[in-house]
Each structure stands twice: as structure tokens, then as C-alpha cells.
Amino acid sequence: MDNNKFESKARYIRKISQNEDGCFKNKKVLNKRKIVCFFIVAIVSITFLLPLKINAFTGEKHLDLVYINFMKFTFPNIKLVSSKETGGIMELLWDFKNKGKQEILKNEVSFLKNQEQKVSSEVFNNCNDTKTKDEKSSNKDNEFFNLKEDSIHKFKDNIKDKEIITEEGKNFKNSPYKNKEKSKKPQVLIYHTHTHEGFVPAKARTSNTKYNICAPGDILAETLEKDFNINVIHDKTVHDNNYTYCYPKSGQTLDKYLKTYGDFDLIIDLHRDSLESLAAKKAVTCKINGENAARFMFVMTTTNPYYKDQKKTVDKILDITNKNYPGLVRGNGIYPYKRGKNYYYSQNKSKHSFLIEMGSNLNTIDEAKTTCKYLGRVMAEYLKTKNE
């Protein structure tokens, strides 16, 4: 009888022990599931929710901002447009695994993509036969990065006044491009989609019109009006209180003027660029007539219906600028987008509609004003000679 009791107790103890083991295992499984769920939620948040949050602040409509910001950090001089044009993060990883570093660089740096890099046979002829395949492959990789002199674009920043500026180009006196009378109908419209874009000494965004993009806009309008008798409208409506809707809002402003006056000879949406490093200021600054000035460029949407007409106008303006003020144009003067945010940056509304980026948040307000003074002279020559 005692033995039976002892065996019953033993079975009972084993059963409890097994139940405890089962509970412990179940807890382990639950903990693993929680960890897996946490990582899934984190990945989804980084991939989708974080870009959406950035989108709400910047107005950018990229679904792959993690990749884009990664590329901006890795190549600070490259301005990515969209993951559709450059490939996404998965494409980047696939290229790294299957194609190697050269193909990734070719994809992200258009210069390398467009150049046919020829590896001389001398690289391999000079190699000892004892070298391994890996060593020869390494030599080939190194040759890829050897740029020849004719592959490097050299740009002079400090050009002497006497080499670039005529007396008329300095002070606009007795200019042949001045109208005898000012036309009753406005010829030029200036407005600002990002009205709060600021210059030093102000913050990057400011409502103070003495230091934001409106101030150089005033100089551009004043130069055209006073020095060249050109009828100008300078609209300072604030469009960027909400970045997501700033282009639709500025588009409404443009529509209002087009409805009231018909088309203009020039419609300028004046902006400034954004840069993060003070070292990058040199790329957007030059000297004109002894004054520091902010370089400018056109941002063009290449798939909008008026692109061909707009490109002809831009080419003429850039030619006039390079003739009179070499160095004032940034790069080749055109930054192309296949399609602008919110319907082509309103460039589909008129064949005379343009977006100009002048300098950056690193430039001073005086540098931006100097640029607009000379840009006014350039536009006056264009308007006077455009039909010649």
C-alpha cells in the first residue's frame, strides 16, 4: 500500500515538473515571437513610416528615403532625384553582391556611367605571370579610378574684373538693352514657392523679408524696372507654411496672374539651394566685379510639354551670362528632373515659366542680392535680343 502511495506521488511530481517545463518552453517561444514581431515593426517603421514623416516636413514624395539619404551621406555632392531613376536600397545591395563597386559607382555618379573606361593592356603585360587572378583583378579595379587630365573639368573661381566685365556690364549706364518706354503690360513675373528660404545672417528659414528669398527678388525687380524700363510684378505671397502643398499654392498664384495678364516674357520662381557643409560654399560662390556673388542654375523638368521651348530660352540666358559674367553660372547651368514635384514645378503652365536656384543657405544676403543685380542685366539683354 505504501509503495502504491509512493508511486502515485512520484507520478504527480513528474506531471507537475512536465507542466512547468512546458510552460517554460511556451514562455521561450512567446519571447522569441515578441522579438521577431519587434524587428518586423521596426523594419516597417523605418521603411515606410519614417519616410512618410519626412515627406510631411519636406514635401518630397520618395518611398525610398532611407536609400536616398544613405546615398546623399555617402556622396555629398550628388543630389538624388528619385529612387525610380537611381534604384532602391535592394537594388543597391544586389549590385554590390553581383556587379561589384564599379557598377554601383557608375550608377550613382553619372560621369562614371557615361564614360567608357578603357583598361590598357599594359596593366596586364607589366604584371608578373606569378600574380594571382585576385591581384590582376585588383589592378583592373585600381585602373578604373585613374582619371586622365582630359577627364577633369577645371574651373577658375577668381577671374579678374578686366577679363570679364565691361563698363556697361558693371554699372548698366548707356545700356543698349534699356527700353525707351516701359510697356503697360507686365513682361516679367517673379514669385517664390519657398518664400521663407533664408540667407546668412538669418536662419535657413525666416519670415523676415529683409533676409529671405524675397530680398534678392526685390533687387532683381528693381534692376529690371529702374535700369532697363521693364515692367515687372514681384509677388511675395507666402506659399510654404506647409511644404506638402507649397507648389499647388504657388501654382494657384501663377494661374491668377496668367488669367489677369495672359502670358509673360519671363516667369521666374526664385529659390535658393540647401547645403549642409560650409566647405561646400565655394561651389556656389564666385566674384563678379570685385563682389562676392551666389552662383545660379535653372531647374528644369524635361518631360513637361514646354521643355523644348524653355530649353532654348535657358540656353540663351546662360550664353549671355557666360559672355558677360563667367563664373556666375553654377555647373553647366541646368539641373534636370524627369518630372517635377506637383506637376512639373508649374513649368507646364507656360513655355516662359522657369525655376532658378541661386546660391544656398550658406550664402549671405548681400551675395544673393549681387547675383540678382547682374541677373537683371542678363535678363534685360535676353528680352531685348530674343527675337534676333
PDB file of C-alpha atoms in Angstrom, residues 163-263:
ATOM      1  CA  GLU A 163      38.787  89.834 -68.088  1.00  0.00           C
ATOM      2  CA  ILE A 164      35.040  89.563 -67.709  1.00  0.00           C
ATOM      3  CA  ILE A 165      33.250  92.859 -67.086  1.00  0.00           C
ATOM      4  CA  THR A 166      32.665  95.763 -69.461  1.00  0.00           C
ATOM      5  CA  GLU A 167      31.829  99.213 -68.115  1.00  0.00           C
ATOM      6  CA  GLU A 168      28.236  98.778 -69.229  1.00  0.00           C
ATOM      7  CA  GLY A 169      28.193  95.381 -67.543  1.00  0.00           C
ATOM      8  CA  LYS A 170      29.324  96.967 -64.279  1.00  0.00           C
ATOM      9  CA  ASN A 171      27.005  99.939 -63.926  1.00  0.00           C
ATOM     10  CA  PHE A 172      24.467  99.461 -66.786  1.00  0.00           C
ATOM     11  CA  LYS A 173      24.900 103.109 -67.884  1.00  0.00           C
ATOM     12  CA  ASN A 174      24.056 103.857 -71.506  1.00  0.00           C
ATOM     13  CA  SER A 175      22.967 100.247 -71.925  1.00  0.00           C
ATOM     14  CA  PRO A 176      21.670  99.350 -75.388  1.00  0.00           C
ATOM     15  CA  TYR A 177      19.260  96.955 -73.675  1.00  0.00           C
ATOM     16  CA  LYS A 178      17.269  99.645 -71.885  1.00  0.00           C
ATOM     17  CA  ASN A 179      13.746 100.208 -73.197  1.00  0.00           C
ATOM     18  CA  LYS A 180      12.872 103.752 -74.180  1.00  0.00           C
ATOM     19  CA  GLU A 181       9.496 103.349 -72.537  1.00  0.00           C
ATOM     20  CA  LYS A 182       8.119 100.868 -70.078  1.00  0.00           C
ATOM     21  CA  SER A 183       5.406  98.644 -71.535  1.00  0.00           C
ATOM     22  CA  LYS A 184       1.948  98.855 -69.967  1.00  0.00           C
ATOM     23  CA  LYS A 185       1.665  95.071 -69.856  1.00  0.00           C
ATOM     24  CA  PRO A 186       3.974  93.341 -67.345  1.00  0.00           C
ATOM     25  CA  GLN A 187       6.808  91.459 -69.065  1.00  0.00           C
ATOM     26  CA  VAL A 188       8.334  89.645 -66.097  1.00  0.00           C
ATOM     27  CA  LEU A 189       6.706  87.884 -63.145  1.00  0.00           C
ATOM     28  CA  ILE A 190       8.816  86.936 -60.110  1.00  0.00           C
ATOM     29  CA  TYR A 191       7.373  84.777 -57.320  1.00  0.00           C
ATOM     30  CA  HIS A 192       8.609  82.343 -54.676  1.00  0.00           C
ATOM     31  CA  THR A 193       7.232  78.873 -53.965  1.00  0.00           C
ATOM     32  CA  HIS A 194       9.550  78.610 -50.925  1.00  0.00           C
ATOM     33  CA  THR A 195       9.067  82.148 -49.664  1.00  0.00           C
ATOM     34  CA  HIS A 196      10.786  81.533 -46.313  1.00  0.00           C
ATOM     35  CA  GLU A 197      14.143  80.392 -47.744  1.00  0.00           C
ATOM     36  CA  GLY A 198      16.694  82.470 -45.838  1.00  0.00           C
ATOM     37  CA  PHE A 199      20.280  83.666 -46.228  1.00  0.00           C
ATOM     38  CA  VAL A 200      23.061  84.411 -43.745  1.00  0.00           C
ATOM     39  CA  PRO A 201      22.925  86.035 -41.195  1.00  0.00           C
ATOM     40  CA  ALA A 202      19.342  84.773 -40.816  1.00  0.00           C
ATOM     41  CA  LYS A 203      18.344  81.160 -40.283  1.00  0.00           C
ATOM     42  CA  ALA A 204      17.732  78.793 -43.187  1.00  0.00           C
ATOM     43  CA  ARG A 205      14.013  79.583 -42.921  1.00  0.00           C
ATOM     44  CA  THR A 206      12.830  83.035 -41.971  1.00  0.00           C
ATOM     45  CA  SER A 207       9.731  85.165 -42.456  1.00  0.00           C
ATOM     46  CA  ASN A 208      11.852  88.324 -42.375  1.00  0.00           C
ATOM     47  CA  THR A 209      11.700  89.643 -45.950  1.00  0.00           C
ATOM     48  CA  LYS A 210      14.998  91.507 -45.422  1.00  0.00           C
ATOM     49  CA  TYR A 211      16.840  88.195 -45.267  1.00  0.00           C
ATOM     50  CA  ASN A 212      14.717  85.649 -47.134  1.00  0.00           C
ATOM     51  CA  ILE A 213      14.450  84.988 -50.871  1.00  0.00           C
ATOM     52  CA  CYS A 214      12.118  87.990 -51.294  1.00  0.00           C
ATOM     53  CA  ALA A 215      15.021  90.421 -50.713  1.00  0.00           C
ATOM     54  CA  PRO A 216      17.103  89.392 -53.757  1.00  0.00           C
ATOM     55  CA  GLY A 217      13.819  89.151 -55.649  1.00  0.00           C
ATOM     56  CA  ASP A 218      13.339  92.864 -54.889  1.00  0.00           C
ATOM     57  CA  ILE A 219      16.790  93.628 -56.337  1.00  0.00           C
ATOM     58  CA  LEU A 220      16.025  91.668 -59.498  1.00  0.00           C
ATOM     59  CA  ALA A 221      12.731  93.516 -59.955  1.00  0.00           C
ATOM     60  CA  GLU A 222      14.307  96.901 -59.126  1.00  0.00           C
ATOM     61  CA  THR A 223      17.175  96.381 -61.613  1.00  0.00           C
ATOM     62  CA  LEU A 224      14.802  95.434 -64.411  1.00  0.00           C
ATOM     63  CA  GLU A 225      12.432  98.334 -63.639  1.00  0.00           C
ATOM     64  CA  LYS A 226      14.841 101.214 -62.909  1.00  0.00           C
ATOM     65  CA  ASP A 227      17.832 100.358 -65.084  1.00  0.00           C
ATOM     66  CA  PHE A 228      16.079  98.832 -68.088  1.00  0.00           C
ATOM     67  CA  ASN A 229      12.478 100.139 -68.070  1.00  0.00           C
ATOM     68  CA  ILE A 230      10.976  96.646 -67.910  1.00  0.00           C
ATOM     69  CA  ASN A 231       7.543  96.231 -66.337  1.00  0.00           C
ATOM     70  CA  VAL A 232       7.823  93.685 -63.502  1.00  0.00           C
ATOM     71  CA  ILE A 233       5.489  92.107 -60.965  1.00  0.00           C
ATOM     72  CA  HIS A 234       7.186  90.745 -57.842  1.00  0.00           C
ATOM     73  CA  ASP A 235       4.753  88.604 -55.853  1.00  0.00           C
ATOM     74  CA  LYS A 236       5.733  87.858 -52.234  1.00  0.00           C
ATOM     75  CA  THR A 237       2.813  85.630 -51.293  1.00  0.00           C
ATOM     76  CA  VAL A 238       3.823  83.057 -48.674  1.00  0.00           C
ATOM     77  CA  HIS A 239       3.351  79.554 -50.109  1.00  0.00           C
ATOM     78  CA  ASP A 240       5.480  77.353 -47.836  1.00  0.00           C
ATOM     79  CA  ASN A 241       3.792  77.353 -44.445  1.00  0.00           C
ATOM     80  CA  ASN A 242       3.020  73.748 -45.344  1.00  0.00           C
ATOM     81  CA  TYR A 243       5.738  72.250 -47.562  1.00  0.00           C
ATOM     82  CA  THR A 244       3.484  69.467 -48.799  1.00  0.00           C
ATOM     83  CA  TYR A 245       1.177  71.938 -50.543  1.00  0.00           C
ATOM     84  CA  CYS A 246       3.566  74.763 -51.438  1.00  0.00           C
ATOM     85  CA  TYR A 247       3.717  74.015 -55.185  1.00  0.00           C
ATOM     86  CA  PRO A 248      -0.050  73.682 -55.621  1.00  0.00           C
ATOM     87  CA  LYS A 249      -0.380  77.007 -53.760  1.00  0.00           C
ATOM     88  CA  SER A 250       2.226  78.820 -55.831  1.00  0.00           C
ATOM     89  CA  GLY A 251       0.622  77.288 -58.930  1.00  0.00           C
ATOM     90  CA  GLN A 252      -2.637  78.994 -57.945  1.00  0.00           C
ATOM     91  CA  THR A 253      -0.792  82.297 -57.644  1.00  0.00           C
ATOM     92  CA  LEU A 254       0.670  81.821 -61.109  1.00  0.00           C
ATOM     93  CA  ASP A 255      -2.744  80.894 -62.530  1.00  0.00           C
ATOM     94  CA  LYS A 256      -4.171  84.132 -61.130  1.00  0.00           C
ATOM     95  CA  TYR A 257      -1.608  86.265 -62.965  1.00  0.00           C
ATOM     96  CA  LEU A 258      -1.883  84.282 -66.198  1.00  0.00           C
ATOM     97  CA  LYS A 259      -5.629  84.781 -66.131  1.00  0.00           C
ATOM     98  CA  THR A 260      -5.290  88.508 -65.461  1.00  0.00           C
ATOM     99  CA  TYR A 261      -2.434  89.421 -67.824  1.00  0.00           C
ATOM    100  CA  GLY A 262      -2.078  86.497 -70.200  1.00  0.00           C
ATOM    101  CA  ASP A 263       1.424  85.114 -70.691  1.00  0.00           C
TER     102      ASP A 263
END
